[in-house]
mmCIF file of C-alpha atoms and ligand atoms in Angstrom:
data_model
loop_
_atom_site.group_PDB
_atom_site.id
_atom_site.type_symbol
_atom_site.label_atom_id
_atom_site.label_comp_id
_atom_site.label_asym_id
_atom_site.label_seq_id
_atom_site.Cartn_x
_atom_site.Cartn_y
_atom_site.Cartn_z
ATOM 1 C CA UNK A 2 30.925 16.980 -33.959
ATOM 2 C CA UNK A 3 27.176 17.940 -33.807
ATOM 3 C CA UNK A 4 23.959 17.589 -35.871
ATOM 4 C CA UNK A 5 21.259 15.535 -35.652
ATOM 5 C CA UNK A 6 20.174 11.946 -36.020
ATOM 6 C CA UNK A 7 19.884 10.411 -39.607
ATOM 7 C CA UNK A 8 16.334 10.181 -40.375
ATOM 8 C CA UNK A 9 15.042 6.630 -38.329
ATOM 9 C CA UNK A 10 18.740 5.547 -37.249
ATOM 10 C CA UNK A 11 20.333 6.011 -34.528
ATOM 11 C CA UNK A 12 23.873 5.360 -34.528
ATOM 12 C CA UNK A 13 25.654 5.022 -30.814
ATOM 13 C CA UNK A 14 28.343 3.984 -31.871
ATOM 14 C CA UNK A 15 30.005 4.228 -35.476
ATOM 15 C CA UNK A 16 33.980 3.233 -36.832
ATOM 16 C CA UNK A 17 34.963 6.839 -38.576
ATOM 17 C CA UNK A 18 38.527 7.554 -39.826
ATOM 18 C CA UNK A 19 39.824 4.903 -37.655
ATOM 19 C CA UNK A 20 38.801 6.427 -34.388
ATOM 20 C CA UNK A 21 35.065 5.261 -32.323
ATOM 21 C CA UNK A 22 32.603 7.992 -32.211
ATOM 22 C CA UNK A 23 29.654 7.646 -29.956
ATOM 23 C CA UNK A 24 26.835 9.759 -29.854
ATOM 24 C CA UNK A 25 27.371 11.873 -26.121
ATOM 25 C CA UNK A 26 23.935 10.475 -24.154
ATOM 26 C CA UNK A 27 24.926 13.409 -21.731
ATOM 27 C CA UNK A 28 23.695 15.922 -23.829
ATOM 28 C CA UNK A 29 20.617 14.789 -25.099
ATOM 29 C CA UNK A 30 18.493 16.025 -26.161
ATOM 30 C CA UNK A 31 18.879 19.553 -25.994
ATOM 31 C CA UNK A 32 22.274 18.545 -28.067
ATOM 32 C CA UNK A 33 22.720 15.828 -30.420
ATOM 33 C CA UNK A 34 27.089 15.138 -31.280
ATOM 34 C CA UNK A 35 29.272 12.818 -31.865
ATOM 35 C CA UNK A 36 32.229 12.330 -29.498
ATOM 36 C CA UNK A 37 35.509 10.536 -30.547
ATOM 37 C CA UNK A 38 38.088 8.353 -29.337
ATOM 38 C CA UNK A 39 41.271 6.687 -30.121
ATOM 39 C CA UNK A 40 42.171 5.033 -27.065
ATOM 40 C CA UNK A 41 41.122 2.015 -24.715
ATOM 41 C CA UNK A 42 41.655 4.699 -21.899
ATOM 42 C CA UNK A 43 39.233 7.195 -23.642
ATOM 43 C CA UNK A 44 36.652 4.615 -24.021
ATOM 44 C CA UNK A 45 36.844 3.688 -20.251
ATOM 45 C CA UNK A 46 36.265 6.975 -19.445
ATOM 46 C CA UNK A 47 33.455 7.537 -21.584
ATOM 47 C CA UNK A 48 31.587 4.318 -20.183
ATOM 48 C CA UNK A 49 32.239 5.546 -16.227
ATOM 49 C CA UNK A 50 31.035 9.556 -17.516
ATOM 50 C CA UNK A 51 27.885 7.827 -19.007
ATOM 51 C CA UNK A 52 28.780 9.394 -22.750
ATOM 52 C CA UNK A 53 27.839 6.133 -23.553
ATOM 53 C CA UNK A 54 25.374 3.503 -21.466
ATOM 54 C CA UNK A 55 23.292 0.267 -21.528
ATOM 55 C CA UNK A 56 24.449 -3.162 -21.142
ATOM 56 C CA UNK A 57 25.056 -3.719 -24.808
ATOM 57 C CA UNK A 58 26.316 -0.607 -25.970
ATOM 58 C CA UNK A 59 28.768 -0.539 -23.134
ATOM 59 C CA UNK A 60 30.126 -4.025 -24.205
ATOM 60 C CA UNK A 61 30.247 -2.958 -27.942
ATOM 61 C CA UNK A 62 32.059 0.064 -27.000
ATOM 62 C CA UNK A 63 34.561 -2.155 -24.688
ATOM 63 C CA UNK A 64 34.971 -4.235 -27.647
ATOM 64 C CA UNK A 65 35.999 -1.725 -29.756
ATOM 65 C CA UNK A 66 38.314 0.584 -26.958
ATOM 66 C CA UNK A 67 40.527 -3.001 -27.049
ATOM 67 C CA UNK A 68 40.594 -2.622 -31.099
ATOM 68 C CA UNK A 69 41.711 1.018 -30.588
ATOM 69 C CA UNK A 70 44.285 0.192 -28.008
ATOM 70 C CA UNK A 71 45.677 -2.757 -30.733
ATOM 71 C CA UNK A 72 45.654 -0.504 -33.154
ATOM 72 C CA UNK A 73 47.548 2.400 -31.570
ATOM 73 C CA UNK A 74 50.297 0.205 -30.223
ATOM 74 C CA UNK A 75 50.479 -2.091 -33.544
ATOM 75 C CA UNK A 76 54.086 -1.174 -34.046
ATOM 76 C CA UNK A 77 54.759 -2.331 -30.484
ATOM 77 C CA UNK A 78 57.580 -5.208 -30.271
ATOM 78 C CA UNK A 79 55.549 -8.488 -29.229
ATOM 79 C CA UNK A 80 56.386 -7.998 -25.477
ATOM 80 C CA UNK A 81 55.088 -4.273 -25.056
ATOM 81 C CA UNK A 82 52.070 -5.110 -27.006
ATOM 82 C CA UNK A 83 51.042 -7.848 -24.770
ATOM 83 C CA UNK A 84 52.118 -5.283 -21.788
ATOM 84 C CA UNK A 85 49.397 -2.587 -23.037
ATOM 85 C CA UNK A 86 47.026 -4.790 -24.092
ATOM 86 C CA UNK A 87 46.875 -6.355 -20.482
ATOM 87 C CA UNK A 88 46.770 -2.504 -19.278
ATOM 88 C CA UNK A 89 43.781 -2.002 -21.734
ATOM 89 C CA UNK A 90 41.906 -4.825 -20.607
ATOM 90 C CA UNK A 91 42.048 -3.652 -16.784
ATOM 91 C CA UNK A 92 40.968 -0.480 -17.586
ATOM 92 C CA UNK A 93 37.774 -0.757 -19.646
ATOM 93 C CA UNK A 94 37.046 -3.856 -16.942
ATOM 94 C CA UNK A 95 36.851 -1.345 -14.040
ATOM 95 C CA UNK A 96 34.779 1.230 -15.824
ATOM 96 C CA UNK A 97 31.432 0.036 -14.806
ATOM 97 C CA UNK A 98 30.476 -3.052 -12.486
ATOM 98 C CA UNK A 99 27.046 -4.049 -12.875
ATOM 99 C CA UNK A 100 26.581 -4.865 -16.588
ATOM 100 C CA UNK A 101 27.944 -8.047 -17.349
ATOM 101 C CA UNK A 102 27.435 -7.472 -21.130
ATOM 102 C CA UNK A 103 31.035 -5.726 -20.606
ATOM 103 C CA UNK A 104 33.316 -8.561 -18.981
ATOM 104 C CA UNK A 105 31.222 -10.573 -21.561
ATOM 105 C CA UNK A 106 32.510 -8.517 -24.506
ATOM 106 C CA UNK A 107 36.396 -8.729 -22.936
ATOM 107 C CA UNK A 108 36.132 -11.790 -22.190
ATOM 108 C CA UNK A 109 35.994 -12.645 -26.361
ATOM 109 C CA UNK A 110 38.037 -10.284 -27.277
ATOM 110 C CA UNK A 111 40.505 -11.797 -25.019
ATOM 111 C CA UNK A 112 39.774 -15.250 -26.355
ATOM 112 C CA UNK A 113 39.556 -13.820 -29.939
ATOM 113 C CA UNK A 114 43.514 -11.882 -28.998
ATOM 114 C CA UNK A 115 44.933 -15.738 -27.536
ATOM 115 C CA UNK A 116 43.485 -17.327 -31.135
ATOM 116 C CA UNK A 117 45.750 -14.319 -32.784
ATOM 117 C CA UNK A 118 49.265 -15.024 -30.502
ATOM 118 C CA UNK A 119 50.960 -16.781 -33.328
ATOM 119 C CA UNK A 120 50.464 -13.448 -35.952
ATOM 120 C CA UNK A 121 52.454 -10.413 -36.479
ATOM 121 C CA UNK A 122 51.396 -7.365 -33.900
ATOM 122 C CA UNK A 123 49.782 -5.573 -36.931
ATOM 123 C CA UNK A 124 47.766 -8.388 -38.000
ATOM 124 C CA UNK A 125 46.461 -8.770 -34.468
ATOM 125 C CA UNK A 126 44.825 -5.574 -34.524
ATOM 126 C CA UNK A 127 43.089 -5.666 -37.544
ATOM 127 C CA UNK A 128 41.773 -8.863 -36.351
ATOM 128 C CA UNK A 129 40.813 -7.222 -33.480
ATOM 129 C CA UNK A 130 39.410 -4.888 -35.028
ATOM 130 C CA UNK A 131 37.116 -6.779 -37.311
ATOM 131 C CA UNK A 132 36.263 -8.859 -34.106
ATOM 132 C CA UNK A 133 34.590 -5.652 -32.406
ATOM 133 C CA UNK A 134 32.814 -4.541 -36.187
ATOM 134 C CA UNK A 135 31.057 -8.010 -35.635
ATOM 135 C CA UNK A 136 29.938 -7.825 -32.209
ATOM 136 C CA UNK A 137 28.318 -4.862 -33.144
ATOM 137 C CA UNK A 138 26.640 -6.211 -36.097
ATOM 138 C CA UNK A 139 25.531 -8.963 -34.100
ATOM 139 C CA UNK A 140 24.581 -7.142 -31.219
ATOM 140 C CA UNK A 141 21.324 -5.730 -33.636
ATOM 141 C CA UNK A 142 20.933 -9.245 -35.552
ATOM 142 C CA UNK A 143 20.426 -9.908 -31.932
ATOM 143 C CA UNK A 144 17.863 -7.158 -30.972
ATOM 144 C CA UNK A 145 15.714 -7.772 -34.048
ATOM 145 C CA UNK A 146 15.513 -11.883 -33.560
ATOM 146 C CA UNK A 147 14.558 -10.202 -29.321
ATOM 147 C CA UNK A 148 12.200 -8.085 -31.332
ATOM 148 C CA UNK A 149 10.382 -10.553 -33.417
ATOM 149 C CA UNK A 150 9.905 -12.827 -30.272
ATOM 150 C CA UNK A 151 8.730 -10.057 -27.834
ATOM 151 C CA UNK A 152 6.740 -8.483 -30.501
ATOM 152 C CA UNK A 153 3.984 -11.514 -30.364
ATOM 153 C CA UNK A 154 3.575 -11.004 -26.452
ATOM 154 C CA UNK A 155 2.000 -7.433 -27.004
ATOM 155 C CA UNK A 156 -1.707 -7.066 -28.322
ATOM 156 C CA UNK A 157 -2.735 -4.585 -31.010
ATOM 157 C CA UNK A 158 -3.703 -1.187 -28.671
ATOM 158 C CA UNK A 159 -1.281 -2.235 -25.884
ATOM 159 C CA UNK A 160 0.259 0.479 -23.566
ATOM 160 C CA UNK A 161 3.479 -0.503 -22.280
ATOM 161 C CA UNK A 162 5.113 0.708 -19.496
ATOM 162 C CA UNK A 163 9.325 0.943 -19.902
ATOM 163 C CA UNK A 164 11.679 2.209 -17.311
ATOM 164 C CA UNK A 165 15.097 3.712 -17.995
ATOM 165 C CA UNK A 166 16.176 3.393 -21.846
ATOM 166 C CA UNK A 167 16.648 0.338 -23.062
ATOM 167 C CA UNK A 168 16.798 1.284 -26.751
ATOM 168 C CA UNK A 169 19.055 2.596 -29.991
ATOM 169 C CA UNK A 170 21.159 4.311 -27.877
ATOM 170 C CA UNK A 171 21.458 1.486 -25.151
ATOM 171 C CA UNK A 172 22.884 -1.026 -28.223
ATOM 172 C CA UNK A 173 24.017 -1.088 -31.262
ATOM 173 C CA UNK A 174 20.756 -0.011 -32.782
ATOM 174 C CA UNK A 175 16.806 -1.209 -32.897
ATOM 175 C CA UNK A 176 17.326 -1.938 -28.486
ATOM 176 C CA UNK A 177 16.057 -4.854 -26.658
ATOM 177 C CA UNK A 178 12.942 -3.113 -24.543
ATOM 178 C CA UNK A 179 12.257 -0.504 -26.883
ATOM 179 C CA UNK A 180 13.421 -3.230 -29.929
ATOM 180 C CA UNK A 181 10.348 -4.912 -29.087
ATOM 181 C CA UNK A 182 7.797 -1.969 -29.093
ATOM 182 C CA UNK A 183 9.835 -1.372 -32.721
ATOM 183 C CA UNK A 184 9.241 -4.700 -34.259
ATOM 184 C CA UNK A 185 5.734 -4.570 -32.575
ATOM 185 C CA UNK A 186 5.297 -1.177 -34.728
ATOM 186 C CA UNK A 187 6.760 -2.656 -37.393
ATOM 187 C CA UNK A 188 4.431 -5.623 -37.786
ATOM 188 C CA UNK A 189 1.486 -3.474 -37.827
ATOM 189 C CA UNK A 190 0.695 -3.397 -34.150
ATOM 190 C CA UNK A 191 -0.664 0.256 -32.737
ATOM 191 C CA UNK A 192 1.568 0.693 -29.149
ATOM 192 C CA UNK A 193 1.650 3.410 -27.211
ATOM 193 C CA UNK A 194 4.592 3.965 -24.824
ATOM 194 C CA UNK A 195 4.413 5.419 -20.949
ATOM 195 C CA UNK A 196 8.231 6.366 -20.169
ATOM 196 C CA UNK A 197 8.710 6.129 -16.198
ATOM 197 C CA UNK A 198 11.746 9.450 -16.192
ATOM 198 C CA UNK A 199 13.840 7.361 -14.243
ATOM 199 C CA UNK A 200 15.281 9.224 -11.493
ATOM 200 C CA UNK A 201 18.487 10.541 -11.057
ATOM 201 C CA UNK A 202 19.554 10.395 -14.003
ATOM 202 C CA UNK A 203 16.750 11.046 -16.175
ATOM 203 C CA UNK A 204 17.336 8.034 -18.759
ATOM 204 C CA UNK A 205 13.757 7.856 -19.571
ATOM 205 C CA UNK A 206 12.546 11.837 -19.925
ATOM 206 C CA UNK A 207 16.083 12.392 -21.938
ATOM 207 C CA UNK A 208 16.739 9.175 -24.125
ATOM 208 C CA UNK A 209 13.670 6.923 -24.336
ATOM 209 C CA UNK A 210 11.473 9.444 -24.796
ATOM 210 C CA UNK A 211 13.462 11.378 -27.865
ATOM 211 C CA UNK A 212 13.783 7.997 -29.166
ATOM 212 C CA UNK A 213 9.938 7.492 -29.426
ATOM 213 C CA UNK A 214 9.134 11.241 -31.046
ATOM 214 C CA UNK A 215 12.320 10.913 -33.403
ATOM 215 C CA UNK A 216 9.867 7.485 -34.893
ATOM 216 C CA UNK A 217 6.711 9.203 -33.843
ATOM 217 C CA UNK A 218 5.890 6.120 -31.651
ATOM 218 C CA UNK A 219 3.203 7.628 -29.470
ATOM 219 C CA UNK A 220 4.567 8.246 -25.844
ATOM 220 C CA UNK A 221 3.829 9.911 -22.743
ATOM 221 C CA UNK A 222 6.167 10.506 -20.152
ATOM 222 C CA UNK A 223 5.483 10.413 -16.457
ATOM 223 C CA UNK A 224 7.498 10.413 -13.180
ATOM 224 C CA UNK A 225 8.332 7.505 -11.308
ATOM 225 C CA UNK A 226 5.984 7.842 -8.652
ATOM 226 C CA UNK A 227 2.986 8.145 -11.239
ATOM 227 C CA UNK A 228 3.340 4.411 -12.643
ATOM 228 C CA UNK A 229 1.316 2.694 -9.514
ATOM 229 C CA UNK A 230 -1.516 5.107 -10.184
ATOM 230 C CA UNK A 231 -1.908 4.608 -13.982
ATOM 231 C CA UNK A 232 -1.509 0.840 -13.178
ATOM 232 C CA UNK A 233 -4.428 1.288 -10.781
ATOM 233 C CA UNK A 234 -6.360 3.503 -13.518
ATOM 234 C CA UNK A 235 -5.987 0.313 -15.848
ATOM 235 C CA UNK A 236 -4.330 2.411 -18.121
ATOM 236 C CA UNK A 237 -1.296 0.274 -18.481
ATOM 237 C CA UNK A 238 -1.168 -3.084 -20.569
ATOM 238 C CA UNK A 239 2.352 -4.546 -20.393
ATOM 239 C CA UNK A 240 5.788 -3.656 -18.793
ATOM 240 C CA UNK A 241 8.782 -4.239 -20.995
ATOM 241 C CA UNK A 242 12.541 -3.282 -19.246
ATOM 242 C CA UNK A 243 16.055 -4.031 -20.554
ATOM 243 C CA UNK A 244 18.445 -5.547 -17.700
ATOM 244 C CA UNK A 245 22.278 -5.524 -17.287
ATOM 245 C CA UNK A 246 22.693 -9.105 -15.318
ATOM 246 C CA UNK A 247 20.302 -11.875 -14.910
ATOM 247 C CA UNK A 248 21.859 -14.423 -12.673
ATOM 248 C CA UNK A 249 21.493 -17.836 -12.853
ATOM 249 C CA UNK A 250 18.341 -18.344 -10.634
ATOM 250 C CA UNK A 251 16.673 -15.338 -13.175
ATOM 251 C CA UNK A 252 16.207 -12.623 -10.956
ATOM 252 C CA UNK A 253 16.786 -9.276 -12.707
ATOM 253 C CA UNK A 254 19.448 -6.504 -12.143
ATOM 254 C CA UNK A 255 17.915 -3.537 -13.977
ATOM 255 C CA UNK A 256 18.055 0.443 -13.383
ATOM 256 C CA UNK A 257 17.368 1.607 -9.634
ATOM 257 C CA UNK A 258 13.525 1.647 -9.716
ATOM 258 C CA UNK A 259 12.491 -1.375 -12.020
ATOM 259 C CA UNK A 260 11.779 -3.830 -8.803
ATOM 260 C CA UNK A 261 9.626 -1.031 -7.715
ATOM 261 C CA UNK A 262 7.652 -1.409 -11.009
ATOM 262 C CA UNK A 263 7.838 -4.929 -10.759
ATOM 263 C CA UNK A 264 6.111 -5.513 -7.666
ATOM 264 C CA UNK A 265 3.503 -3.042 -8.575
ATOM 265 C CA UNK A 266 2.304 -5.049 -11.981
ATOM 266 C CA UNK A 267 2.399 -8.089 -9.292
ATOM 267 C CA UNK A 268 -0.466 -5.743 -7.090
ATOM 268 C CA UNK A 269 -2.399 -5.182 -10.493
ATOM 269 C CA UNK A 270 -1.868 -8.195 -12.696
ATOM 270 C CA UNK A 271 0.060 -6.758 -15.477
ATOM 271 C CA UNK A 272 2.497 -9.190 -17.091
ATOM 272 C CA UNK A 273 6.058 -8.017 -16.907
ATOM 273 C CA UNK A 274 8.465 -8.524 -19.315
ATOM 274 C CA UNK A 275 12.236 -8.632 -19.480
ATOM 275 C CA UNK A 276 14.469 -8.193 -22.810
ATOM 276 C CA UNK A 277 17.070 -9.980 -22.628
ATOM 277 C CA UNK A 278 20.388 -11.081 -24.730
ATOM 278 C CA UNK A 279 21.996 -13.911 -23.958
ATOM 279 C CA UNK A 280 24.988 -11.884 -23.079
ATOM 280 C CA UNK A 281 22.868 -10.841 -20.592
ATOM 281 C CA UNK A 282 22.927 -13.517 -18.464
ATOM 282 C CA UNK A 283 25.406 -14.485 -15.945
ATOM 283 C CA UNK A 284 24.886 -18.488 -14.728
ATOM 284 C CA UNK A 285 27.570 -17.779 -12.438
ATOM 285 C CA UNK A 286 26.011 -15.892 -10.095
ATOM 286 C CA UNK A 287 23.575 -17.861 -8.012
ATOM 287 C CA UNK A 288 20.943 -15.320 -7.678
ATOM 288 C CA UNK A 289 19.852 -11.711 -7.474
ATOM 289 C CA UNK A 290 22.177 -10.892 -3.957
ATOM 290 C CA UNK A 291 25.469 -11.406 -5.506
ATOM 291 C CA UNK A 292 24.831 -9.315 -8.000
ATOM 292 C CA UNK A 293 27.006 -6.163 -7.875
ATOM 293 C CA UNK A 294 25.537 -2.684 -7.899
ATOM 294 C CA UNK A 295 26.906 0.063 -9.241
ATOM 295 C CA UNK A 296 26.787 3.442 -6.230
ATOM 296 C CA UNK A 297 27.094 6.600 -7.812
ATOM 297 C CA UNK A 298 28.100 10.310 -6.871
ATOM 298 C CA UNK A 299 25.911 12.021 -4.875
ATOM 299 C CA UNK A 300 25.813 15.296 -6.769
ATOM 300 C CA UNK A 301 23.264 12.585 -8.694
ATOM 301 C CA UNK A 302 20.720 12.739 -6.316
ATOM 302 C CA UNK A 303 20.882 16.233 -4.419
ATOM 303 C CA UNK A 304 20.375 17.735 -7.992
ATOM 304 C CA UNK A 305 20.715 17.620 -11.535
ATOM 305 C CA UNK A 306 24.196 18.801 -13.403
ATOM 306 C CA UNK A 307 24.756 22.225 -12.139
ATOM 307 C CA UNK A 308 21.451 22.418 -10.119
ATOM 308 C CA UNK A 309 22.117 20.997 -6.556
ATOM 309 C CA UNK A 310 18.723 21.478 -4.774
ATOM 310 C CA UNK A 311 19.160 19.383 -1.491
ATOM 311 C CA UNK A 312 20.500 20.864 2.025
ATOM 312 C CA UNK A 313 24.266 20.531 1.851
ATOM 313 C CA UNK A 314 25.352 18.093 4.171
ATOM 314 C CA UNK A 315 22.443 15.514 4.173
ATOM 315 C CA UNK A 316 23.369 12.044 3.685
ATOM 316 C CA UNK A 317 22.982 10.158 0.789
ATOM 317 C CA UNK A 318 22.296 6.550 -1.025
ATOM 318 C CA UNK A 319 22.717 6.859 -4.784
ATOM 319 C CA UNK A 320 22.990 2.812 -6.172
ATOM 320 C CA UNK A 321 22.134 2.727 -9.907
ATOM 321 C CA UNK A 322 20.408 -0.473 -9.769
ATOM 322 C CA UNK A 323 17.865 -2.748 -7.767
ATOM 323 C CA UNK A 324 16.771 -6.436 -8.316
ATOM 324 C CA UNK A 325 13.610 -7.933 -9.079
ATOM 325 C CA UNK A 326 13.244 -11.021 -8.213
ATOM 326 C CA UNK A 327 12.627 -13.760 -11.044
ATOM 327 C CA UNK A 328 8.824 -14.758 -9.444
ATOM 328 C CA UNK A 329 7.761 -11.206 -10.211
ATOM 329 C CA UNK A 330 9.364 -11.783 -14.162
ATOM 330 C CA UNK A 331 6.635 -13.179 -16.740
ATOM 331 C CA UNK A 332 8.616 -13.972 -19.251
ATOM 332 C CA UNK A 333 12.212 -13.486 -20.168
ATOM 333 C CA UNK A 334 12.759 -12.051 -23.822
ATOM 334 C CA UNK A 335 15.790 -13.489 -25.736
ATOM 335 C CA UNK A 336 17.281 -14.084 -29.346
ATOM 336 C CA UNK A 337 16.168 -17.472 -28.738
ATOM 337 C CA UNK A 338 12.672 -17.561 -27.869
ATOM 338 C CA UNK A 339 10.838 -16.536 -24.597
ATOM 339 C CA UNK A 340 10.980 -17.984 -21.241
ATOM 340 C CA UNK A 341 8.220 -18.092 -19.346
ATOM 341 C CA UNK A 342 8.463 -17.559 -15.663
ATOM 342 C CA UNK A 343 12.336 -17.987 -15.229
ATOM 343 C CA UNK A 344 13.743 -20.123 -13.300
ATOM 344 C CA UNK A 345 17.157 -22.107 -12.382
ATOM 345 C CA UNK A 346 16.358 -24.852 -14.604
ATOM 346 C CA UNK A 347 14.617 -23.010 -17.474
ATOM 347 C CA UNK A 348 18.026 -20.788 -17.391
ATOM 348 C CA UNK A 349 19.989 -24.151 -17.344
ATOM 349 C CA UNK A 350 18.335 -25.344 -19.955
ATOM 350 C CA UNK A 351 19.391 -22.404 -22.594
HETATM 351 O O1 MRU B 401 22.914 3.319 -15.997
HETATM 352 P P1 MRU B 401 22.505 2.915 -17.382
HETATM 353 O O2 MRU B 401 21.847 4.015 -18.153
HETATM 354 O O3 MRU B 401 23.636 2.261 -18.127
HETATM 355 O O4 MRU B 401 21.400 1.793 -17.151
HETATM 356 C C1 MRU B 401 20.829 1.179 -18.267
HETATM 357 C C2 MRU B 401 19.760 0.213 -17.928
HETATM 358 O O5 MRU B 401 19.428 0.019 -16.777
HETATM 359 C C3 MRU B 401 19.149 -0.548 -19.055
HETATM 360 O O6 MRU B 401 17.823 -0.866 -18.780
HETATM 361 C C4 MRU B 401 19.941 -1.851 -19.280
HETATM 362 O O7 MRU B 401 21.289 -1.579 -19.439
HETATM 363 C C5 MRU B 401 19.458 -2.584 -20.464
HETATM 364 S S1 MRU B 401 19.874 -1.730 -21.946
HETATM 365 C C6 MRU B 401 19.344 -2.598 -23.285
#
């Protein structure tokens, strides 16, 4: 299924003809289509390919790859439902490790399933069902009320630095980085965007940056290794990143490259900002080091797709994510308000 966007809304993920389409973040944006799915076991696969990223969408689409599997096996007697259920729940669970926004979306959809036992197979699904249509409502009730908050931190004029794509197509909609330049927008505010490209896998050149011309939200794009120098130029206001765990102590597990960005608004006094959903963060895990991070192929880093430009043979580290740690975080953006300069009892607090 291809075509484009619908004018100002992007749509990861939408419930068609019983089946979940997501919009294939592989492609883009030479290509813009829809990819579908009727299984928990298609879903899984589509989170581990990367057809569908970010720490909320990934959880919304988990969410919804349980639904399917209900659905699919709703004429199941009571025992084999419970049987493939308990398969589906493994699988999406060992799709992707680092974003806890996914074990957080299983985790109530296996609370919502155990409030169900009592109910005919059928009538478990739709429940089910219904369960993962809300979390994705919620997930951009959530964004906006992130929006609204982060949207008073950032002056008329600012520049903000973002790394990665934490926007649309990392949620349900609006996004929790790029949610906040939105609602920023929307109140009036002029922002302009610099999009680090976010090496290897190019989140930032491909997604965030189509995001920002499909709303004409001024942007400029610039490699990695450019950000200390426009910091240094004082041509950078504010950072703003999504994140995929914040552990208890609130350091920051965010795409490979963000500590990097971190520590250089540190060096030049820029504040640095953190979006964050509650689902976001992870109180049982201590701090930053037992955080785990995600190692991907190689073919990642010794080229791009079909392009392998490195010497065959060499060596090579490829982990998708890095920490910051939470004394280089200025404030932590949420649905419920912003904390300042996290810490183990501000995150107790919540
Ligand atoms: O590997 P990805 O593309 O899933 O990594 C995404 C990020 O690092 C995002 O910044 C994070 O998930 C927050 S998305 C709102």
């Amino acid at each position: 299924m291809t075509g484009s966007p619908q004018a100002g809304r992007v749509q990861t993920l939408r419930w068609r003809d019983g089946q979940l389409e997501m919009i294939d973040q592989r492609v883009l944006p030479a290509e813009f289509r829809y990819l579908r799915h009727d299984s928990a076991e298609a879903v899984a696969r589509s989170i581990r390919d990367m057809v569908v990223r970010g720490a909320p969408a990934i959880g919304c689409a988990a969410a919804y790859g349980i639904a399917l599997e209900a659905l699919r096996e709703r004429d199941a007697a009571p025992a084999d439902f419970t049987l493939r259920m308990e398969r589906a729940f493994a699988v999406l669970a060992q799709s992707r490790p680092t974003a806890v926004n996914l074990f957080w979306a299983l985790a109530r959809m296996r609370k919502c399933w155990q409030a169900l036992a009592a109910q005919p197979v059928a009538a478990q699904a739709q429940a089910l069902l219904a369960q993962a249509h809300e979390m994705l409502a919620e997930d951009i009730r959530v964004n906006r009320a992130m929006g609204a908050h982060g949207a008073a931190l950032l002056a008329d004029g600012a520049r903000v630095l973002t790394h990665c794509n934490a926007g649309a197509l990392a949620t349900a909609g609006h996004g929790t980085a790029l949610g906040v330049i939105r609602s920023a927008v929307e109140a009036g505010k002029r922002i302009s965007v610099i999009a680090d490209e976010t090496r290897p896998f190019l989140q930032g050149a491909r997604l965030t940056a189509w995001e920002m011309v499909q709303e004409r939200i001024p942007v400029t794009l610039i490699t990695d290794n450019m950000a200390g120098f426009l910091m240094s130029r004082g041509e950078i206001d504010a950072v703003i990143v999504g994140t995929d765990r914040v552990a208890a102590n609130g350091d920051v597990a965010n795409k490979i490259g963000t500590y990097m960005v971190a520590v250089l608004a540190r060096r030049h006094g820029i504040p640095f900002y953190v979006a964050c959903p509650m689902s976001t963060i992870d109180l049982s895990i201590a701090d930053g080091a037992a955080i785990p991070i995600e190692e991907r192929p190689r073919q990642e880093v010794t080229g791009f797709r079909d392009h392998q430009w490195a010497a065959e043979g060499v060596s090579v580290r490829n982990p998708s994510f890095d920490v910051t740690p939470a004394e280089l975080v200025s404030a932590l953006i949420t649905e419920r308000g912003v904390i300042r300069q996290p810490n183990r009892e501000r995150l107790a607090g919540l």
